[in-house]
Short mmCIF file of C-alpha atoms and ligand atoms in Angstrom, two decimals:
data_model
loop_
_atom_site.label_atom_id
_atom_site.label_comp_id
_atom_site.label_asym_id
_atom_site.label_seq_id
_atom_site.Cartn_x
_atom_site.Cartn_y
_atom_site.Cartn_z
CA MET A 1 2.52 -38.51 56.07
CA ILE A 2 5.65 -38.71 54.02
CA LYS A 3 6.55 -35.47 55.90
CA SER A 4 6.34 -37.29 59.49
CA ILE A 5 8.51 -40.40 57.96
CA ALA A 6 11.20 -38.23 56.75
CA VAL A 7 11.40 -36.17 60.14
CA GLY A 8 11.63 -39.76 61.85
CA VAL A 9 14.33 -41.14 59.58
CA ILE A 10 16.47 -38.00 59.91
CA THR A 11 15.94 -37.91 63.80
CA ALA A 12 17.18 -41.38 63.98
CA LEU A 13 20.08 -40.84 61.99
CA LEU A 14 21.18 -37.80 63.76
CA THR A 15 20.75 -39.81 66.93
CA PHE A 16 22.79 -42.63 65.47
CA LEU A 17 25.42 -40.59 64.21
CA LEU A 18 25.95 -38.45 67.65
CA TRP A 19 26.01 -41.87 69.71
CA ASN A 20 28.89 -42.89 67.81
CA GLY A 21 30.61 -39.58 68.23
CA ILE A 22 30.11 -38.30 64.65
CA ASP A 23 29.92 -34.17 64.59
CA VAL A 24 26.29 -33.63 63.36
CA TRP A 25 26.45 -29.93 63.39
CA PRO A 26 27.18 -29.56 59.87
CA VAL A 27 24.42 -32.04 58.88
CA ILE A 28 22.03 -30.05 60.95
CA LEU A 29 23.26 -26.68 59.36
CA ILE A 30 22.58 -28.07 55.91
CA LEU A 31 19.22 -29.89 56.81
CA GLY A 32 18.05 -26.27 58.51
CA LEU A 33 18.81 -24.37 55.09
CA VAL A 34 16.66 -26.84 53.05
CA ALA A 35 13.95 -26.57 55.29
CA ALA A 36 14.12 -22.85 55.25
CA LEU A 37 14.26 -22.47 51.57
CA THR A 38 11.35 -25.16 50.98
CA TYR A 39 9.25 -23.42 53.54
CA THR A 40 9.32 -19.82 52.08
CA GLY A 41 8.86 -21.39 48.42
CA VAL A 42 12.89 -20.49 47.44
CA TRP A 43 13.63 -24.29 46.51
CA ASN A 44 10.75 -24.54 44.24
CA LYS A 45 11.96 -21.46 42.16
CA VAL A 46 15.30 -22.66 42.17
CA VAL A 47 14.28 -25.78 40.70
CA GLN A 48 11.75 -24.15 38.11
CA ALA A 49 14.86 -22.03 37.14
CA ARG A 50 16.90 -25.16 36.35
CA HIS A 51 14.04 -26.65 34.40
CA GLY A 52 13.89 -23.19 33.00
CA ARG A 53 10.08 -23.36 32.32
CA GLN A 54 6.79 -22.56 34.23
CA VAL A 55 4.28 -24.69 33.13
CA THR A 56 1.11 -23.57 34.13
CA VAL A 57 -1.00 -26.86 34.75
CA GLY A 58 -4.57 -26.74 34.52
CA SER A 59 -6.33 -23.42 34.65
CA ALA A 60 -7.15 -22.15 38.38
CA VAL A 61 -10.24 -20.47 36.92
CA ARG A 62 -12.17 -22.98 34.61
CA VAL A 63 -13.25 -21.07 31.68
CA THR A 64 -16.13 -22.28 29.30
CA PHE A 65 -16.86 -21.17 25.62
CA ASN A 66 -19.88 -18.92 27.35
CA ASP A 67 -17.19 -17.12 29.24
CA ILE A 68 -15.97 -15.63 26.21
CA GLY A 69 -17.76 -12.80 24.60
CA GLY A 70 -18.12 -12.49 20.80
CA GLN A 71 -15.69 -14.49 18.75
CA ALA A 72 -18.88 -16.46 17.20
CA THR A 73 -16.93 -17.42 14.11
CA ALA A 74 -13.72 -18.42 16.09
CA LYS A 75 -15.71 -20.57 18.70
CA ASN A 76 -17.80 -22.11 15.98
CA GLU A 77 -14.47 -23.21 13.77
CA LEU A 78 -12.96 -24.02 17.06
CA LYS A 79 -15.90 -26.40 18.58
CA GLU A 80 -15.89 -27.97 15.08
CA ALA A 81 -12.21 -28.92 15.09
CA LEU A 82 -12.86 -30.07 19.04
CA GLU A 83 -15.22 -32.61 17.60
CA PHE A 84 -12.08 -34.63 16.79
CA VAL A 85 -11.27 -35.14 20.16
CA ARG A 86 -14.81 -35.30 21.85
CA ASN A 87 -15.54 -38.63 19.35
CA PRO A 88 -12.36 -40.22 18.44
CA GLU A 89 -14.24 -43.74 17.37
CA ARG A 90 -16.10 -41.98 14.91
CA ILE A 91 -12.97 -40.38 13.40
CA GLN A 92 -11.37 -43.31 13.31
CA ASP A 93 -14.01 -45.62 11.99
CA LEU A 94 -14.19 -43.10 9.10
CA GLY A 95 -10.31 -43.37 8.51
CA ILE A 96 -9.79 -39.83 9.28
CA ARG A 97 -6.63 -38.59 10.51
CA PRO A 98 -6.66 -37.32 13.82
CA LEU A 99 -6.07 -33.71 14.51
CA LYS A 100 -2.87 -32.65 16.25
CA GLY A 101 -2.77 -29.20 16.21
CA ILE A 102 -5.04 -26.04 16.23
CA LEU A 103 -3.12 -22.57 15.85
CA LEU A 104 -5.23 -19.47 16.94
CA THR A 105 -4.07 -16.25 15.48
CA GLY A 106 -4.95 -12.64 16.02
CA PRO A 107 -3.91 -9.67 17.96
CA PRO A 108 -3.12 -9.56 21.58
CA GLY A 109 -5.83 -9.91 24.23
CA THR A 110 -8.72 -11.19 21.94
CA GLY A 111 -8.86 -14.05 24.23
CA LYS A 112 -6.88 -16.62 22.49
CA THR A 113 -5.74 -18.00 25.82
CA MET A 114 -9.60 -18.16 26.97
CA LEU A 115 -10.35 -20.35 23.86
CA ALA A 116 -7.43 -22.80 24.56
CA LYS A 117 -8.70 -22.86 28.24
CA ALA A 118 -12.40 -23.37 27.08
CA ALA A 119 -11.39 -26.25 24.50
CA ALA A 120 -9.95 -28.20 27.77
CA GLU A 121 -13.12 -27.86 29.39
CA TYR A 122 -15.06 -28.65 26.39
CA THR A 123 -13.14 -31.73 25.80
CA ASP A 124 -12.51 -32.63 29.35
CA SER A 125 -8.80 -32.63 28.80
CA ALA A 126 -5.98 -31.86 30.82
CA PHE A 127 -4.40 -28.60 30.20
CA LEU A 128 -0.75 -27.12 30.28
CA SER A 129 0.40 -24.22 29.06
CA ALA A 130 3.49 -22.44 28.14
CA SER A 131 5.05 -19.58 26.66
CA GLY A 132 7.35 -19.91 23.52
CA SER A 133 9.95 -17.53 24.76
CA GLU A 134 10.24 -19.93 27.93
CA PHE A 135 11.59 -22.68 25.73
CA VAL A 136 14.62 -20.48 24.02
CA GLU A 137 17.98 -20.35 26.04
CA MET A 138 21.47 -19.55 24.89
CA TYR A 139 22.46 -23.14 25.24
CA ALA A 140 21.62 -25.52 22.47
CA GLY A 141 19.65 -28.32 23.21
CA VAL A 142 17.54 -26.74 26.19
CA GLY A 143 14.77 -25.87 24.41
CA ALA A 144 14.39 -29.33 22.65
CA GLN A 145 14.53 -31.20 26.09
CA ARG A 146 12.26 -28.94 27.45
CA VAL A 147 9.95 -29.55 24.53
CA ARG A 148 10.05 -33.28 25.22
CA GLN A 149 9.57 -32.53 28.74
CA LEU A 150 5.99 -30.81 28.12
CA PHE A 151 4.90 -33.63 26.19
CA VAL A 152 6.05 -36.11 29.22
CA GLU A 153 4.41 -33.90 31.53
CA ALA A 154 1.25 -33.82 29.74
CA ARG A 155 0.69 -36.89 29.20
CA GLN A 156 1.43 -37.81 32.83
CA LEU A 157 -0.90 -34.91 34.17
CA ALA A 158 -4.00 -36.45 32.17
CA LYS A 159 -3.21 -39.92 33.62
CA ARG A 160 -3.24 -38.78 37.22
CA GLN A 161 -6.59 -36.90 36.40
CA GLY A 162 -7.61 -39.87 34.95
CA GLN A 163 -8.52 -37.88 31.56
CA ALA A 164 -8.04 -39.35 28.06
CA ASN A 165 -6.94 -36.14 26.48
CA ALA A 166 -4.68 -33.57 27.12
CA ILE A 167 -4.02 -30.26 25.44
CA ILE A 168 -0.77 -28.28 25.60
CA PHE A 169 -1.16 -24.90 25.10
CA ILE A 170 1.91 -22.85 23.61
CA ASP A 171 1.39 -18.90 23.88
CA GLU A 172 3.69 -16.71 21.46
CA ILE A 173 4.67 -19.67 19.37
CA GLU A 174 6.51 -17.43 17.08
CA VAL A 175 9.25 -17.03 19.21
CA MET A 176 10.00 -20.86 19.34
CA ALA A 177 8.69 -21.50 16.10
CA GLY A 178 10.01 -18.62 13.94
CA LYS A 179 11.32 -19.39 10.32
CA ARG A 180 14.26 -21.81 10.51
CA GLY A 181 17.95 -20.89 9.70
CA GLN A 182 16.64 -16.68 10.24
CA HIS A 183 17.71 -16.42 13.84
CA HIS A 184 21.28 -15.61 14.76
CA SER A 185 21.42 -18.30 17.77
CA HIS A 186 19.93 -20.08 15.18
CA LEU A 187 21.11 -24.02 16.09
CA GLU A 188 19.21 -23.64 19.34
CA TYR A 189 15.87 -22.00 17.79
CA ASP A 190 16.16 -24.72 15.06
CA GLN A 191 16.65 -27.81 17.50
CA THR A 192 13.52 -26.56 19.92
CA LEU A 193 11.25 -26.24 16.62
CA ASN A 194 12.50 -29.51 15.27
CA GLN A 195 11.96 -31.26 18.38
CA LEU A 196 8.21 -29.78 18.49
CA LEU A 197 7.90 -31.16 14.96
CA VAL A 198 9.42 -34.83 15.96
CA GLU A 199 6.83 -34.75 18.83
CA MET A 200 4.13 -33.71 16.96
CA ASP A 201 4.68 -36.40 14.20
CA GLY A 202 4.65 -39.07 16.93
CA MET A 203 1.62 -38.07 18.15
CA GLY A 204 -0.82 -41.35 17.53
CA ALA A 205 -4.62 -42.07 17.60
CA SER A 206 -3.66 -45.29 19.40
CA GLU A 207 -1.97 -43.53 22.23
CA THR A 208 -3.35 -43.94 25.79
CA VAL A 209 -3.33 -40.29 26.37
CA ARG A 210 -4.26 -38.18 22.93
CA ILE A 211 -2.68 -35.08 22.94
CA LEU A 212 -3.91 -31.96 20.91
CA VAL A 213 -1.23 -28.90 20.76
CA MET A 214 -2.85 -25.53 20.47
CA ALA A 215 -0.52 -22.71 20.01
CA ALA A 216 -1.60 -18.74 19.86
CA THR A 217 0.31 -15.90 18.00
CA ASN A 218 0.19 -12.54 16.88
CA ARG A 219 2.39 -12.96 14.09
CA GLY A 220 1.34 -15.88 11.90
CA ASP A 221 3.42 -14.92 9.20
CA LEU A 222 6.65 -15.50 11.35
CA LEU A 223 6.18 -19.09 11.69
CA ASP A 224 7.96 -21.71 9.82
CA PRO A 225 5.98 -22.96 6.99
CA ALA A 226 6.95 -26.71 8.37
CA LEU A 227 4.62 -26.11 11.06
CA LEU A 228 1.82 -24.94 9.44
CA ARG A 229 1.79 -28.09 6.90
CA PRO A 230 -1.20 -30.83 6.81
CA GLY A 231 -0.64 -33.04 9.81
CA ARG A 232 0.73 -30.44 12.23
CA PHE A 233 -1.07 -27.39 12.83
CA ASP A 234 -3.76 -28.04 9.98
CA ARG A 235 -6.53 -25.89 11.62
CA GLN A 236 -6.16 -22.52 11.87
CA VAL A 237 -8.50 -20.27 13.81
CA ARG A 238 -8.47 -16.48 13.22
CA VAL A 239 -9.23 -14.60 16.70
CA ASP A 240 -9.89 -11.21 15.41
CA LEU A 241 -10.56 -7.63 17.20
CA PRO A 242 -14.42 -7.76 18.48
CA ASP A 243 -17.14 -6.17 16.48
CA ARG A 244 -19.76 -4.12 18.08
CA GLU A 245 -21.85 -6.92 18.91
CA GLY A 246 -18.92 -8.59 20.36
CA ARG A 247 -17.92 -5.85 22.36
CA LEU A 248 -21.23 -5.42 24.04
CA ALA A 249 -21.03 -9.05 24.79
CA ILE A 250 -17.66 -8.74 26.42
CA LEU A 251 -18.91 -5.73 28.28
CA ALA A 252 -21.80 -7.44 29.49
CA LEU A 253 -19.86 -10.34 31.01
CA HIS A 254 -17.31 -8.24 32.67
CA THR A 255 -19.84 -6.00 34.23
CA ARG A 256 -22.15 -8.97 35.39
CA ASN A 257 -20.24 -9.24 38.86
CA LYS A 258 -20.72 -5.40 39.19
CA PRO A 259 -23.61 -3.12 39.94
CA LEU A 260 -24.48 -0.75 37.19
CA ALA A 261 -26.53 2.29 37.87
CA SER A 262 -29.72 3.16 35.71
CA ASP A 263 -27.82 5.38 33.52
CA VAL A 264 -25.03 3.18 32.14
CA ASP A 265 -25.88 2.27 28.55
CA LEU A 266 -23.45 -0.53 27.38
CA VAL A 267 -24.41 -0.43 23.72
CA ARG A 268 -23.08 3.24 24.01
CA VAL A 269 -19.96 1.93 25.59
CA ALA A 270 -19.75 -0.70 22.74
CA GLN A 271 -19.91 1.83 20.24
CA GLU A 272 -17.21 3.95 21.32
CA THR A 273 -14.73 1.18 22.04
CA PHE A 274 -14.18 0.55 18.12
CA GLY A 275 -10.43 -1.33 18.00
CA PHE A 276 -10.57 -2.23 21.62
CA SER A 277 -9.93 -5.89 22.37
CA GLY A 278 -11.73 -7.98 24.95
CA ALA A 279 -8.48 -7.31 27.52
CA HIS A 280 -8.98 -3.70 26.67
CA LEU A 281 -12.54 -3.91 27.44
CA GLU A 282 -12.16 -6.02 30.73
CA SER A 283 -9.74 -3.25 31.71
CA VAL A 284 -12.67 -0.54 31.04
CA CYS A 285 -14.90 -2.44 33.20
CA ASN A 286 -12.45 -2.82 35.98
CA GLU A 287 -11.34 0.79 35.97
CA ALA A 288 -15.09 1.77 36.07
CA ALA A 289 -15.61 0.00 39.14
CA ILE A 290 -12.49 1.42 40.99
CA MET A 291 -13.33 4.89 40.06
CA ALA A 292 -16.93 3.94 41.56
CA LEU A 293 -15.11 2.68 44.96
CA ARG A 294 -13.02 6.06 44.66
CA ASP A 295 -16.08 7.91 44.58
CA ASN A 296 -18.00 6.24 47.22
CA SER A 297 -20.60 5.38 44.84
CA PRO A 298 -22.41 2.24 45.39
CA ALA A 299 -22.98 1.48 41.50
CA VAL A 300 -20.79 1.90 38.64
CA LEU A 301 -21.93 5.03 36.72
CA ASP A 302 -22.43 6.02 32.92
CA ARG A 303 -19.44 8.77 33.80
CA HIS A 304 -17.25 6.18 35.30
CA LEU A 305 -17.43 3.85 32.09
CA MET A 306 -16.67 6.65 30.04
CA ASP A 307 -13.76 7.90 32.20
CA ALA A 308 -12.52 4.55 32.30
CA VAL A 309 -12.67 4.22 28.14
CA ASP A 310 -10.23 7.53 28.34
CA LYS A 311 -7.98 6.33 30.95
CA VAL A 312 -7.63 2.94 28.78
CA LEU A 313 -7.00 4.71 25.57
CA LEU A 314 -4.75 7.39 26.62
CA GLY A 315 -3.73 6.74 30.12
CA GLU A 316 -4.30 8.23 33.69
CA ARG A 317 -5.38 12.07 34.14
CA MET A 318 -2.42 14.22 34.92
CA ASP A 319 -2.08 17.18 37.08
CA ARG A 320 -0.57 19.31 34.81
CA ASN A 321 -0.69 23.00 35.67
CA LEU A 322 -0.55 24.93 32.49
CA ARG A 323 -0.57 28.64 32.13
CA ALA A 324 -3.75 30.61 31.30
CA GLY A 325 -2.39 31.16 27.76
CA GLU A 326 -1.82 27.55 27.24
CA LEU A 327 -5.17 26.42 28.64
CA ASN A 328 -6.80 28.98 26.56
CA ARG A 329 -4.57 27.75 23.40
CA VAL A 330 -5.73 24.02 24.01
CA ALA A 331 -9.21 24.74 24.50
CA VAL A 332 -9.26 26.41 21.12
CA HIS A 333 -7.07 23.52 19.32
CA GLU A 334 -9.74 21.08 20.57
CA GLY A 335 -12.60 23.19 20.10
CA GLY A 336 -11.37 23.23 16.29
CA HIS A 337 -11.11 19.39 16.29
CA ALA A 338 -14.37 19.10 17.64
CA LEU A 339 -16.24 22.06 15.15
CA VAL A 340 -14.80 20.24 12.21
CA ALA A 341 -15.49 16.63 13.24
CA GLU A 342 -19.31 17.78 13.57
CA VAL A 343 -19.30 19.65 10.69
CA VAL A 344 -17.78 16.70 8.23
CA ASN A 345 -19.17 13.92 9.92
CA PRO A 346 -22.40 15.00 11.84
CA GLY A 347 -23.33 13.29 15.38
CA SER A 348 -19.51 12.12 15.53
CA VAL A 349 -18.37 13.50 18.45
CA SER A 350 -18.87 11.98 21.70
CA SER A 351 -17.20 14.30 23.96
CA VAL A 352 -14.32 17.10 24.10
CA THR A 353 -12.21 17.63 26.95
CA ILE A 354 -9.12 19.92 28.15
CA SER A 355 -8.18 17.47 30.99
CA PRO A 356 -4.86 16.38 30.24
CA ARG A 357 -4.27 12.57 29.82
CA GLY A 358 -1.14 10.69 29.36
CA MET A 359 0.66 12.55 26.87
CA ALA A 360 -2.55 14.46 25.72
CA LEU A 361 -3.24 17.93 26.81
CA GLY A 362 -6.90 17.31 25.83
CA PHE A 363 -8.84 15.31 23.21
CA VAL A 364 -12.10 14.79 21.49
CA ARG A 365 -13.36 11.51 21.09
CA GLN A 366 -15.38 10.51 18.16
CA ALA A 367 -17.58 7.42 17.80
CA PRO A 368 -18.59 6.39 14.56
CA GLU A 369 -22.40 4.93 14.19
CA ASP A 370 -20.99 1.77 12.90
CA ASP A 371 -17.69 0.05 12.65
CA ARG A 372 -15.61 0.97 9.78
CA LEU A 373 -13.84 -1.44 8.34
CA ILE A 374 -13.03 -0.07 4.45
CA GLN A 375 -13.22 3.82 4.17
CA THR A 376 -14.18 5.93 0.82
CA VAL A 377 -12.03 8.48 -0.49
CA SER A 378 -14.37 11.33 1.56
CA GLU A 379 -14.01 10.01 4.67
CA LEU A 380 -10.52 9.50 4.64
CA LYS A 381 -10.35 13.37 3.45
CA ALA A 382 -12.85 14.26 6.51
CA ASP A 383 -10.42 12.53 8.86
CA ILE A 384 -7.38 14.50 7.43
CA GLN A 385 -9.52 17.54 7.95
CA VAL A 386 -10.28 16.59 11.45
CA CYS A 387 -6.45 16.33 11.98
CA LEU A 388 -5.49 19.77 10.49
CA ALA A 389 -8.54 21.50 12.59
CA GLY A 390 -6.60 21.91 15.86
CA SER A 391 -3.77 23.67 14.45
CA THR A 392 -5.71 25.58 12.04
CA ALA A 393 -7.90 27.00 14.87
CA GLU A 394 -5.18 28.01 16.75
CA ARG A 395 -3.84 30.16 13.76
CA ILE A 396 -7.23 31.58 12.90
CA MET A 397 -8.25 32.36 16.61
CA LEU A 398 -4.82 32.91 17.94
CA GLY A 399 -2.62 34.41 15.24
CA GLU A 400 -0.08 31.39 15.39
CA GLN A 401 0.25 27.68 15.95
CA SER A 402 1.93 25.79 18.40
CA THR A 403 4.18 22.55 18.62
CA GLY A 404 0.84 20.88 20.05
CA ALA A 405 -0.02 19.79 16.60
CA ALA A 406 2.85 17.62 15.68
CA ASN A 407 1.13 14.28 16.31
CA ASP A 408 -2.05 15.75 14.35
CA PHE A 409 0.02 16.24 11.03
CA GLU A 410 1.70 12.95 11.71
CA LYS A 411 -1.83 11.33 11.48
CA ALA A 412 -2.76 13.74 8.58
CA TRP A 413 0.25 12.81 6.58
CA ASP A 414 -0.22 9.07 7.67
CA ILE A 415 -3.97 8.92 6.24
CA SER A 416 -2.86 10.99 3.30
CA ARG A 417 -0.07 8.70 2.28
CA ARG A 418 -2.49 5.80 2.74
CA LEU A 419 -4.90 7.65 0.29
CA VAL A 420 -1.98 7.91 -2.18
CA LEU A 421 -0.81 4.25 -1.92
CA SER A 422 -4.49 2.91 -2.19
CA GLY A 423 -4.77 4.22 -5.68
CA LEU A 424 -7.06 6.83 -4.51
CA SER A 425 -5.11 10.27 -5.35
CA SER A 426 -4.80 11.92 -8.74
CA LEU A 427 -1.75 9.56 -9.57
CA GLY A 428 -4.27 6.88 -9.96
CA VAL A 429 -3.14 3.31 -9.35
CA VAL A 430 0.61 3.45 -8.11
CA HIS A 431 3.10 0.89 -6.34
CA GLU A 432 4.93 2.30 -3.75
CA GLU A 433 8.25 0.67 -5.07
CA ALA A 434 7.79 2.21 -8.50
CA LEU A 435 6.92 5.89 -6.95
CA SER A 436 9.97 8.42 -6.54
CA PRO A 437 10.07 9.86 -3.27
CA GLU A 438 9.56 13.09 -4.58
CA SER A 439 6.33 12.32 -6.21
CA LEU A 440 5.01 10.57 -3.40
CA TYR A 441 5.79 13.56 -1.03
CA GLN A 442 4.24 16.22 -3.79
CA ALA A 443 0.98 13.93 -3.72
CA ILE A 444 0.67 14.02 -0.32
CA GLN A 445 1.47 17.46 -0.28
CA ASP A 446 -1.54 18.27 -2.73
CA ILE A 447 -3.82 16.34 -0.84
CA ILE A 448 -3.02 18.17 2.74
CA THR A 449 -2.97 21.66 0.97
CA GLN A 450 -6.28 20.90 -0.48
CA GLN A 451 -7.68 19.77 2.99
CA GLN A 452 -6.37 22.93 4.62
CA ALA A 453 -7.95 25.07 2.60
CA GLU A 454 -11.10 23.46 3.00
CA VAL A 455 -10.74 23.29 7.03
CA ASP A 456 -9.77 27.12 6.84
CA ARG A 457 -13.28 27.63 5.15
CA ILE A 458 -15.05 25.79 7.65
CA ILE A 459 -13.51 27.42 10.44
CA THR A 460 -13.57 30.97 9.12
CA ASP A 461 -17.37 30.52 8.89
CA ARG A 462 -17.80 29.59 12.08
CA ASP A 463 -15.43 31.68 14.21
CA SER A 464 -18.16 32.73 16.80
CA HIS A 465 -19.03 28.96 17.13
CA LEU A 466 -15.54 28.01 17.99
CA ARG A 467 -15.04 30.96 20.70
CA GLN A 468 -18.15 29.45 22.43
CA LEU A 469 -16.84 26.04 22.07
CA ALA A 470 -13.52 27.29 23.64
CA GLN A 471 -15.27 29.16 26.11
CA GLN A 472 -17.19 26.33 27.55
CA LEU A 473 -14.44 24.11 27.39
CA LEU A 474 -12.36 26.57 29.78
CA GLU A 475 -15.38 26.78 32.21
CA SER A 476 -16.37 23.33 32.32
CA GLU A 477 -13.50 21.51 30.85
CA THR A 478 -15.35 18.73 29.29
CA LEU A 479 -18.28 18.89 26.84
CA SER A 480 -20.52 16.11 25.47
CA GLY A 481 -21.06 15.58 22.12
CA ASP A 482 -24.73 16.90 22.59
CA ALA A 483 -23.20 19.96 24.08
CA VAL A 484 -21.11 20.63 21.07
CA ARG A 485 -24.02 19.96 18.86
CA GLY A 486 -25.94 22.48 21.04
CA VAL A 487 -23.29 25.38 20.45
CA LEU A 488 -23.07 24.49 16.59
CA ARG A 489 -26.98 24.66 16.06
CA GLY A 490 -27.40 27.56 18.55
CA SER A 491 -27.13 30.28 15.66
CA ASP A 492 -27.11 28.65 12.75
CA PRO A 493 -29.36 25.51 11.96
CA LEU A 494 -27.23 24.82 8.53
CA ALA A 495 -23.72 24.47 10.55
CA LEU A 496 -24.33 20.76 10.84
CA GLY A 497 -24.78 18.02 8.38
CA GLU A 498 -22.93 20.17 5.43
CA ALA A 499 -20.73 17.49 3.80
CA THR A 500 -17.48 18.69 2.25
CA SER A 501 -16.13 17.56 -0.83
CA ALA A 502 -12.79 18.80 -1.43
P1 ATP B 601 -2.26 -12.49 23.85
O1 ATP B 601 -2.08 -12.41 22.62
O2 ATP B 601 -1.64 -11.29 24.54
O3 ATP B 601 -1.52 -13.41 24.99
P2 ATP B 601 -4.79 -13.62 24.30
O4 ATP B 601 -5.35 -13.40 22.85
O5 ATP B 601 -4.31 -14.79 24.44
O6 ATP B 601 -3.62 -12.50 24.68
P3 ATP B 601 -6.51 -13.61 26.56
O7 ATP B 601 -4.95 -14.12 27.65
O8 ATP B 601 -7.24 -15.01 26.50
O9 ATP B 601 -6.01 -12.93 25.53
O10 ATP B 601 -7.39 -12.57 27.51
C1 ATP B 601 -6.83 -11.75 28.10
C2 ATP B 601 -8.30 -11.23 29.25
O11 ATP B 601 -8.86 -10.13 28.33
C3 ATP B 601 -8.89 -12.04 29.45
O12 ATP B 601 -8.36 -12.52 30.60
C4 ATP B 601 -10.20 -11.82 29.41
O13 ATP B 601 -10.34 -11.02 30.92
C5 ATP B 601 -10.19 -10.61 28.37
N1 ATP B 601 -10.65 -10.95 27.16
C6 ATP B 601 -10.43 -10.93 26.23
N2 ATP B 601 -10.97 -11.62 24.75
C7 ATP B 601 -12.41 -11.64 25.72
C8 ATP B 601 -13.60 -12.27 25.36
N3 ATP B 601 -13.47 -12.21 23.99
N4 ATP B 601 -14.56 -12.37 26.16
C9 ATP B 601 -14.02 -12.20 27.54
N5 ATP B 601 -13.13 -11.49 27.76
C10 ATP B 601 -12.31 -11.46 27.13
#
């Protein structure tokens, strides 16, 4: 309608100018250019760039709390806080100060944005989202102006949609709301944060559109304390990496639209994905489906999911051509890791492979039966032994070590360091600052030397098993945990279950 009126008016104007003998070509040229830019969408981008911020209005796909797997505590805490928005009269009757801000903290990909979207759905609120980095420019005052504009837009959007509430979601809030006075272009940062505080302080229960600010950060420690004082973000919800139950729920959600073969065991996948975030798990399900497509398989098979876990963990399978000697060395190295892992932690090896992925030439996947939130001294020492096992296997079987173990040594060193600094070494309780670098170095060296001796013993006692494992790896490239255990049980039933206590 507006378009037709505009076209009519422009045509009439051009005819009038032409009638009066005025050269209209420059005007036609400019109009043509604007029309082309608008048609291709470039104009919108120019306007957005001038405003500098891309606000996502609403969420293209509606998210409810049921679409979020696990995170039961976060969901409950959030729902409880959102009662403020759902029952404003009751809150007012009791004289309770309205809730202005909720801060979601936790590692990347754990579902913070999803929770904010679900909160908007739960409270029937207009939803606007922006990222902290979009507010900060080189020029002082621009960020503050954008903050003001965001609040205006939120009110307008809610009114347009006939809603009484609006949720403004600011992702990566630490970028715009870090501790004041710490940034080199601090004036701009400080002004932006000040404006956010001013807007939040100005939000009242009596407004026609009630605004709730939700923000997310991976670095809560960087935030300016003023932001966290009561009356601003006075609810903090921790969104952690999912536990095993949570991982299972997320896997179930992301496979509900995918055909799964009968051999798929999501419980096992959940067990093997300790430390994965929701975003990682979504990627596992997606990659598995892509692999099924590549294989022309009508359903996602167990091996697709397992391959996808490896891919998300380590990267794409590489086509590296190793020389025969190198391949043999990798087989011995990985066989060593697998053997020691099974001896010190029976049943823990999930698979071992010599097929290169990402930076790794081969790897052993271990799947603890339960998520480990704390570790005992013997568990830490067992982990060190597994790290040292690859290079030890190379030395014992092939006569010398290689550079392939550099990463393992780094890990062994880190674990030993953690052991010392947690007060679990012979030094007893220590404080890093009071410990000389030499004493720390010596304590770590002592731990590693002790564990090395133990690994030497385990491998020397089972060199025939190691030879078999390496041989089978060369033949089939990948061995399941059961196949590894089969080799170890083969000729020596005592090979498994023997705890080490060095
Ligand atoms: P970041 O801190 O990096 O911004 P985030 O915590 O905001 O990440 P989201 O953007 O909410 O994470 O999640 C990314 C994707 O991961 C989602 O689109 C979803 O596919 C998946 N995901 C994450 N957590 C969950 C969960 N708990 N349940 C289902 N899917 C999840």
